[in-house]
PDB file of C-alpha atoms in Angstrom:
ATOM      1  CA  UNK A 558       0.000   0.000   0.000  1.00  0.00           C
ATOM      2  CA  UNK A 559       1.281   3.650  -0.960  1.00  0.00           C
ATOM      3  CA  UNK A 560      -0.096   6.709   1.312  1.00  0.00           C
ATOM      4  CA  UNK A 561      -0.675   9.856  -0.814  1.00  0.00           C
ATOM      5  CA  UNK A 562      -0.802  12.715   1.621  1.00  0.00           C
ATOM      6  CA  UNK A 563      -3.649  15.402   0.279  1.00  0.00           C
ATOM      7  CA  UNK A 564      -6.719  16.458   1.471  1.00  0.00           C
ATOM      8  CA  UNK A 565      -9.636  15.071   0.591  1.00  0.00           C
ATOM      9  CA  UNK A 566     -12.465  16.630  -1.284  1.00  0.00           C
ATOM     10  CA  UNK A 567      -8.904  18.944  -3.561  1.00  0.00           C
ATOM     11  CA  UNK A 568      -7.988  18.921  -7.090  1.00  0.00           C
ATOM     12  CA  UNK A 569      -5.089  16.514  -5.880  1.00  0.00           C
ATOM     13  CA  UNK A 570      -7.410  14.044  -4.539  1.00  0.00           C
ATOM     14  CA  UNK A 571     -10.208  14.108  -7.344  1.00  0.00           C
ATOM     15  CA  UNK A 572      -7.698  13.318 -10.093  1.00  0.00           C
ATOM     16  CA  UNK A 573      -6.113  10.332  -7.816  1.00  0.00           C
ATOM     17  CA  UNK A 574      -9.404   8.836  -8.497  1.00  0.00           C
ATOM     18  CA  UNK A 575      -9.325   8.613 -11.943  1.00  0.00           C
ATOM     19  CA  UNK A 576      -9.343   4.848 -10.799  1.00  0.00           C
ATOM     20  CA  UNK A 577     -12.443   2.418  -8.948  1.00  0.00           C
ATOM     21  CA  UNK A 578     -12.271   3.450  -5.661  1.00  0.00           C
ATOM     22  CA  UNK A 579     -13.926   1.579  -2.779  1.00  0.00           C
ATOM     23  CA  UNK A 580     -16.923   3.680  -2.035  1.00  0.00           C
ATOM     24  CA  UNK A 581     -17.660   2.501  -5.575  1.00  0.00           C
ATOM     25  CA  UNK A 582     -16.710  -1.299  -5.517  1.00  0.00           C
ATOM     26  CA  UNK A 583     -20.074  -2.101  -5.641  1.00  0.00           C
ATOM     27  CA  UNK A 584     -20.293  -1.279  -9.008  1.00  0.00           C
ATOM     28  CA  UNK A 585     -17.464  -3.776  -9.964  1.00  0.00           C
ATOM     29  CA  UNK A 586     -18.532  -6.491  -7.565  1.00  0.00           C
ATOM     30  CA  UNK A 587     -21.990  -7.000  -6.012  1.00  0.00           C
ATOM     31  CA  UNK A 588     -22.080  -7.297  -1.984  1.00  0.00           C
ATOM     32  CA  UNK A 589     -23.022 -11.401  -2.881  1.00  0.00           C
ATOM     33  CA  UNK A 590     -19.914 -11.513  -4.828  1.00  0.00           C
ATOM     34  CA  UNK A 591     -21.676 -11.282  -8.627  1.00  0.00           C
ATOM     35  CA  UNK A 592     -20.047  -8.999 -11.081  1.00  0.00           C
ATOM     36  CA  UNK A 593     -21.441  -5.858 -11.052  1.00  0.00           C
ATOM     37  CA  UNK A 594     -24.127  -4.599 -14.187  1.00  0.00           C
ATOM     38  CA  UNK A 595     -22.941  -0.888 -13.299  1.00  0.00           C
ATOM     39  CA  UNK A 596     -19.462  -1.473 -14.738  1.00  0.00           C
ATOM     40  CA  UNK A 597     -19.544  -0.590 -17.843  1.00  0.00           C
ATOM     41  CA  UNK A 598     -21.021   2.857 -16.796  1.00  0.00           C
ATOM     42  CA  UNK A 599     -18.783   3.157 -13.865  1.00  0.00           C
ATOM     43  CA  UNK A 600     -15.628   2.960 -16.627  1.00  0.00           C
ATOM     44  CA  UNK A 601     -16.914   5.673 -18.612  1.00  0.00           C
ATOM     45  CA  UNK A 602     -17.367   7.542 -15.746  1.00  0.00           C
ATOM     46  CA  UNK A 603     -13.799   7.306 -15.231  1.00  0.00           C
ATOM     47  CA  UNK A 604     -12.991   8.023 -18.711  1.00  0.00           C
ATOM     48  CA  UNK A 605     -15.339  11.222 -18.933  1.00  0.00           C
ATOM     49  CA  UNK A 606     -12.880  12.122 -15.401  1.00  0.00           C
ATOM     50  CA  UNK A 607     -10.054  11.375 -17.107  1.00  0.00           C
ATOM     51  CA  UNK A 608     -10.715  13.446 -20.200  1.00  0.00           C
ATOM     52  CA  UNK A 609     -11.439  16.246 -17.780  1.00  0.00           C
ATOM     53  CA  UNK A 610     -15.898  15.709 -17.693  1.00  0.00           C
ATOM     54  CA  UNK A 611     -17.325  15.135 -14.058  1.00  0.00           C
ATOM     55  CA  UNK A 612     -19.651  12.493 -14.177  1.00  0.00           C
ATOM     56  CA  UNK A 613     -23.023  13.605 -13.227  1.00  0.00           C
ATOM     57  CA  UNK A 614     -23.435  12.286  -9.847  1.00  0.00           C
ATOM     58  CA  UNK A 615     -25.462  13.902  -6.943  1.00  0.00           C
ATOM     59  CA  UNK A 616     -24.741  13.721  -3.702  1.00  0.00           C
ATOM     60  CA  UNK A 617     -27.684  12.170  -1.304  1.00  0.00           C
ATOM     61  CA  UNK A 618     -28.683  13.717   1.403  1.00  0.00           C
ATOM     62  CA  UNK A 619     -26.549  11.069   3.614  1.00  0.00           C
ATOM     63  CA  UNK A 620     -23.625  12.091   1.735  1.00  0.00           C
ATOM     64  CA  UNK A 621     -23.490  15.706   2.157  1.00  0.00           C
ATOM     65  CA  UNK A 622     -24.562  15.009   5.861  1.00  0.00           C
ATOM     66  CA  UNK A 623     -21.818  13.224   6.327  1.00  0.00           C
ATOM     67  CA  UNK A 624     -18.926  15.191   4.792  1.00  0.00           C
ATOM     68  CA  UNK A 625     -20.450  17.847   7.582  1.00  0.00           C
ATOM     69  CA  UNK A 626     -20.268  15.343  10.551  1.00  0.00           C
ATOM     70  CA  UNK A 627     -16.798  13.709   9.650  1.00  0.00           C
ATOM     71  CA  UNK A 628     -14.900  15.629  11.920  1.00  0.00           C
ATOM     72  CA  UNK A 629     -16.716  15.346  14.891  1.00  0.00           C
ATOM     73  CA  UNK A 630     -17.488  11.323  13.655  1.00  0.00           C
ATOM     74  CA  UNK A 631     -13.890  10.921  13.747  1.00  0.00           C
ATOM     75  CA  UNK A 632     -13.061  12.897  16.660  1.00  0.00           C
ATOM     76  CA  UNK A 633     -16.603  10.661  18.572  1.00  0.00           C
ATOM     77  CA  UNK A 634     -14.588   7.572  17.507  1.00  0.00           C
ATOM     78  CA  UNK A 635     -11.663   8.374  18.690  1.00  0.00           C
ATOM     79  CA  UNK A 636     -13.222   8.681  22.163  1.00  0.00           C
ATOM     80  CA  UNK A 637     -15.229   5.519  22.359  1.00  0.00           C
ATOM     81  CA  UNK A 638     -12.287   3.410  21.359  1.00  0.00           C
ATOM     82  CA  UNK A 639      -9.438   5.103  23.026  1.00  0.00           C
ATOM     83  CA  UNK A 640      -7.339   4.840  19.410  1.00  0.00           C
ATOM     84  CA  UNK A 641      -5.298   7.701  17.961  1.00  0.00           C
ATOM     85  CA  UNK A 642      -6.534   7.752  14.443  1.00  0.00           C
ATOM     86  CA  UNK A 643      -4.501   8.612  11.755  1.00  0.00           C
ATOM     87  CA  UNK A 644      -6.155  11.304   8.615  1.00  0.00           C
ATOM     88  CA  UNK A 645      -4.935  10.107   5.470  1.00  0.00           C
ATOM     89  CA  UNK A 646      -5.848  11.583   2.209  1.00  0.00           C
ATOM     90  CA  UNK A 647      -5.611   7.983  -0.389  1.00  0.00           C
ATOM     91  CA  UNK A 648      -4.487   5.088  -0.194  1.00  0.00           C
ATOM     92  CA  UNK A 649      -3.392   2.779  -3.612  1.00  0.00           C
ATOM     93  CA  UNK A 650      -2.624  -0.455  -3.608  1.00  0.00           C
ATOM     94  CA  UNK A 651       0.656  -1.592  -4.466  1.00  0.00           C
ATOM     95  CA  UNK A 652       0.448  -1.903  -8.451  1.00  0.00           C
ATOM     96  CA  UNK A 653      -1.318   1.701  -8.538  1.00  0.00           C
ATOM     97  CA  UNK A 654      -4.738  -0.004 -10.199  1.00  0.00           C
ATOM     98  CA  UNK A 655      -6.982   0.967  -7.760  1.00  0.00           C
ATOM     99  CA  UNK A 656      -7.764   2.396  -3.817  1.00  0.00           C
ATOM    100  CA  UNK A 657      -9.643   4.498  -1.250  1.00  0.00           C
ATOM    101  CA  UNK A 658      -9.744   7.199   0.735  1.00  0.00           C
ATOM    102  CA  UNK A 659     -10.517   5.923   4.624  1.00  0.00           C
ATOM    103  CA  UNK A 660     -12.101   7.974   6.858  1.00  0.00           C
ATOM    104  CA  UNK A 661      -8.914   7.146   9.808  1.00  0.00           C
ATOM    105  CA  UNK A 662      -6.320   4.448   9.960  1.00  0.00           C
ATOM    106  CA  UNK A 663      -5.002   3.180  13.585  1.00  0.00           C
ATOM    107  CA  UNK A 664      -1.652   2.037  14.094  1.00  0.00           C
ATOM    108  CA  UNK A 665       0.200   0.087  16.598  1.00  0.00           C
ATOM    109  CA  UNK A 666       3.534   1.551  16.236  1.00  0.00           C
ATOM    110  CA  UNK A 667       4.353   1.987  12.662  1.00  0.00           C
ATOM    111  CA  UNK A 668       2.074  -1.396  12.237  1.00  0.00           C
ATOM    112  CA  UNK A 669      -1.417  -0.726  11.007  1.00  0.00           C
ATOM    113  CA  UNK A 670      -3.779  -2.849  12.790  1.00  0.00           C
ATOM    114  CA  UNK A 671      -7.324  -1.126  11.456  1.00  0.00           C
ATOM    115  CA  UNK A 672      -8.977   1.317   9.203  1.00  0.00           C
ATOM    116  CA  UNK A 673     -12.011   3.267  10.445  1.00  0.00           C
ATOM    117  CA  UNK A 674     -15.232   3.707   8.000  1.00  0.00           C
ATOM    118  CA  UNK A 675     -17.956   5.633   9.094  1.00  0.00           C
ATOM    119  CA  UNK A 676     -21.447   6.022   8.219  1.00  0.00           C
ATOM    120  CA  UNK A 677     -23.787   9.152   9.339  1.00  0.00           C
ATOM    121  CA  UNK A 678     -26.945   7.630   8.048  1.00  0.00           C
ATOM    122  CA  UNK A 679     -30.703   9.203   9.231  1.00  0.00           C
ATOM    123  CA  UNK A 680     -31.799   8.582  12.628  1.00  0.00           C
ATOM    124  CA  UNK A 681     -34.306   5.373  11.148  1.00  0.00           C
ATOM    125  CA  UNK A 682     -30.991   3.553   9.829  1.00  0.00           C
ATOM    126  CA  UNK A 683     -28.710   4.623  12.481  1.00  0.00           C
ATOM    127  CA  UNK A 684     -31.043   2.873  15.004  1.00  0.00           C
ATOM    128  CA  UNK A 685     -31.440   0.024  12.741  1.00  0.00           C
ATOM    129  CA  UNK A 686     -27.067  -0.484  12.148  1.00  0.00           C
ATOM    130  CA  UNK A 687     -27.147   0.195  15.817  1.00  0.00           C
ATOM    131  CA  UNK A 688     -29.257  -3.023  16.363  1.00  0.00           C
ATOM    132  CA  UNK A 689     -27.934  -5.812  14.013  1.00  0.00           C
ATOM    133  CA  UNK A 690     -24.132  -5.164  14.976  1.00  0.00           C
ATOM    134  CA  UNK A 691     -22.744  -5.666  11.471  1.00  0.00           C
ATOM    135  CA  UNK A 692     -22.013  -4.225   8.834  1.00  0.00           C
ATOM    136  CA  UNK A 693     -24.691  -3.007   6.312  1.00  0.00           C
ATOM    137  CA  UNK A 694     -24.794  -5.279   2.960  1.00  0.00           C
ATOM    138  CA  UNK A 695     -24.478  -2.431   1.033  1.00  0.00           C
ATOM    139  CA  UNK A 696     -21.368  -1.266   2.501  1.00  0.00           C
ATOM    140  CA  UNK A 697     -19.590  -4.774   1.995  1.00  0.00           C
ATOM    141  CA  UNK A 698     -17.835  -4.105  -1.298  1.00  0.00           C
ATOM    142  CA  UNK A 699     -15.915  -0.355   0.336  1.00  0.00           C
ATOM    143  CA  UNK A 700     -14.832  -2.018   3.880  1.00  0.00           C
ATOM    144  CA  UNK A 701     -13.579  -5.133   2.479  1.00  0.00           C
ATOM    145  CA  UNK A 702     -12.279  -3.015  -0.503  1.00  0.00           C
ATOM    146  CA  UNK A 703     -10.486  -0.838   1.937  1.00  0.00           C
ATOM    147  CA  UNK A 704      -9.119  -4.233   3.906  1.00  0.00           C
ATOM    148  CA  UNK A 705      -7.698  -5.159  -0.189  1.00  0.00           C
ATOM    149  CA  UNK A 706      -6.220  -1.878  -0.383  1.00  0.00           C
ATOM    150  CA  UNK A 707      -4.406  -1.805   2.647  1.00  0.00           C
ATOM    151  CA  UNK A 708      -3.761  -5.487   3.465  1.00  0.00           C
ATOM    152  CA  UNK A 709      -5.394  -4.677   7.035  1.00  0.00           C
ATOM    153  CA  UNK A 710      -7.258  -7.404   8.882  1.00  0.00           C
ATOM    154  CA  UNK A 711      -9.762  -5.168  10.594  1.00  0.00           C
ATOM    155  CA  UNK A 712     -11.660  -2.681   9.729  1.00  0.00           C
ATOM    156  CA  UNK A 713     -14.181  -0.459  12.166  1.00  0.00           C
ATOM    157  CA  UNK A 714     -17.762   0.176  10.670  1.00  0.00           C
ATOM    158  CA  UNK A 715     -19.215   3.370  12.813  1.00  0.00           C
ATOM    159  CA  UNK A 716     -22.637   4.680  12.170  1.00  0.00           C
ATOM    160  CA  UNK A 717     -23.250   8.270  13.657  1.00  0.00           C
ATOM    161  CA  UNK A 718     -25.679  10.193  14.597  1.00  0.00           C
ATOM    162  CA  UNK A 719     -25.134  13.583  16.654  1.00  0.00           C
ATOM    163  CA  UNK A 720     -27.964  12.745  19.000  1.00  0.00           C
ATOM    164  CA  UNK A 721     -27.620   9.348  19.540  1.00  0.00           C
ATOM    165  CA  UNK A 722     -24.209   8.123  19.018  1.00  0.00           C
ATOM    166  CA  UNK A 723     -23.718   8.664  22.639  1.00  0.00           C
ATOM    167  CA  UNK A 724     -26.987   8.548  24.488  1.00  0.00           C
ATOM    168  CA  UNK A 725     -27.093   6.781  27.873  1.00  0.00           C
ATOM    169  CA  UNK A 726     -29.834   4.679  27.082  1.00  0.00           C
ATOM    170  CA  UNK A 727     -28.517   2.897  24.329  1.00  0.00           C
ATOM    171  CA  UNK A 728     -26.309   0.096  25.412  1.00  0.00           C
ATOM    172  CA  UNK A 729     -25.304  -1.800  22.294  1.00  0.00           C
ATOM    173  CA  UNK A 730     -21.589  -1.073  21.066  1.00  0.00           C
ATOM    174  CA  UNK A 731     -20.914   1.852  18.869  1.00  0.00           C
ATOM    175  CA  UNK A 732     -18.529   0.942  16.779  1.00  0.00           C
ATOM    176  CA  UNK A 733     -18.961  -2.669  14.652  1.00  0.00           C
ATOM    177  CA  UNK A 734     -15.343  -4.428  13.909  1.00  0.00           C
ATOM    178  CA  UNK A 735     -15.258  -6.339  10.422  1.00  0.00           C
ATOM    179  CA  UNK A 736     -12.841  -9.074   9.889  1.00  0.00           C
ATOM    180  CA  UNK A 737     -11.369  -9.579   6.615  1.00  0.00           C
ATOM    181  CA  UNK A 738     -13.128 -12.017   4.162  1.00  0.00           C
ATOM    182  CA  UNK A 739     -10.937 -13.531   2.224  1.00  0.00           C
ATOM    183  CA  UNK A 740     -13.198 -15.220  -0.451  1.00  0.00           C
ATOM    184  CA  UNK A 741     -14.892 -11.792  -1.003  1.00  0.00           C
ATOM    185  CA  UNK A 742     -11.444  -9.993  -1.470  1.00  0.00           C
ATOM    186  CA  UNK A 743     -10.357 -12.836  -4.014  1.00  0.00           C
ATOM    187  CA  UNK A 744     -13.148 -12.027  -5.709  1.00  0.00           C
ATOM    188  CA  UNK A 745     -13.135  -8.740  -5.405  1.00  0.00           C
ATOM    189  CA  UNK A 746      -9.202  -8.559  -6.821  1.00  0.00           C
ATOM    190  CA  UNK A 747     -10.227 -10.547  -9.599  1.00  0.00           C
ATOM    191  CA  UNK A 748     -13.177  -8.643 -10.943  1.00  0.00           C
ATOM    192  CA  UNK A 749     -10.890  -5.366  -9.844  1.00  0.00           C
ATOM    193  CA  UNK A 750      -8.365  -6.775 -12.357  1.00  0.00           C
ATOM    194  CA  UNK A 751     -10.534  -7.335 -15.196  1.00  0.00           C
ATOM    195  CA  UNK A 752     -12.399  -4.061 -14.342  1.00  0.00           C
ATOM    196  CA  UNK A 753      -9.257  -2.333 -14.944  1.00  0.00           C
ATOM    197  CA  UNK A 754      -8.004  -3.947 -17.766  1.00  0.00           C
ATOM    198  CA  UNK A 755     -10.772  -3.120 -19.579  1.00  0.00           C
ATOM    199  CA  UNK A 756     -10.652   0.296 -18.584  1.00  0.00           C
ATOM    200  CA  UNK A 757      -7.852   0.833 -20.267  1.00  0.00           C
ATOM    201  CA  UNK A 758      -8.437  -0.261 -23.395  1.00  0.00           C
ATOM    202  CA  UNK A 759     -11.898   1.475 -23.391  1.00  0.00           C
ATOM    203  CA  UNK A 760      -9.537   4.552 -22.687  1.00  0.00           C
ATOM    204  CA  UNK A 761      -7.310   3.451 -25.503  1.00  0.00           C
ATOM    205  CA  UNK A 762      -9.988   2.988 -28.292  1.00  0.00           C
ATOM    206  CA  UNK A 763     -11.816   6.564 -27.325  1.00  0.00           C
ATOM    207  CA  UNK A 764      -8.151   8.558 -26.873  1.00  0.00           C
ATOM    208  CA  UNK A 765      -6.081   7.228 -29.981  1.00  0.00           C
TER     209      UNK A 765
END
């Protein structure tokens, strides 16, 4: 894994994702592990970026809600679990093909032992996350893409809330660990491989 130090949300980091990225694995590899039918839209998407077009996506409302919690999310986090978290701006993977922006990395030392992804859904799902103690099906493809980025074995799933993430009555642990699946990351890798590889020669045909 290769750290690029820039803030997220720049110039710098937009262009570094002129590559899939985790939050959108899912549209390489389903959450069950089936290639993804959004691919070939997902690659011109990239393109378009690449050729200097933003693709025409719009933000939910869960989005933009959460690029305005993410510092206190992070800083809530930090709290509940004691860990010094670590602000990256990208991580790649070693070969360059593909990677993610986490929301915090921990390390033990210069060892890093977890990645931090958090979620500040509406108060309906929040509860709901709160409840089942795992991670959201939908979410699947980014954490575990995040573990195949980084090689980590971990990786903390936090939904927040400003109201409730620490309320006294609610007893059930904030923060939901996710072990590395192996099976899913093979696939994952695989379909990330043949994603890119036709990426570029879409890239090719339209440029030359």
């Amino acid at each position: 894994m290769k750290i690029i130090e820039c803030e997220q949300g720049s110039d710098e980091w937009h262009k570094l994702r002129h590559r899939p990225t985790a939050s959108s694995f899912d549209r390489v590899l389903t959450p069950t592990g089936k290639r993804s039918s959004q691919a070939d839209e997902y690659i011109g998407q990239i393109i378009a970026m690449r050729l200097g077009v933003s693709p025409e996506n719009f933000e939910s409302s869960d989005t933009i809600r959460g690029h305005v919690l993410e510092p206190e999310a992070v800083a809530f986090y930090a709290f509940d679990t004691g860990f010094d978290v670590t602000r990256v701006g990208f991580c790649e993977e070693d070969g360059g093909r593909w990677g993610c922006s986490p929301d915090g990395l921990v390390y033990e030392g210069d060892m890093l032992i977890k990645g931090v992804e958090i979620k500040c859904p509406k108060v309906g799902n929040y509860v709901d996350y709160r409840i089942s103690q795992k991670c959201p099906p939908k979410y699947i493809p980014q954490v575990q893409g995040s573990m195949l980025v980084t090689d980590a074995e971990v990786w903390d799933f936090m939904p927040y809330h400003p109201d409730l993430a620490g309320h006294p009555d609610i007893k059930l642990p904030a923060v939901i660990p996710v072990e590395r699946d192996e099976k899913y990351c093979s696939l994952l890798h695989e379909a990330l491989l043949e994603f890119c590889d036709k990426l570029e020669k879409r890239y090719k045909e339209i440029t030359q």
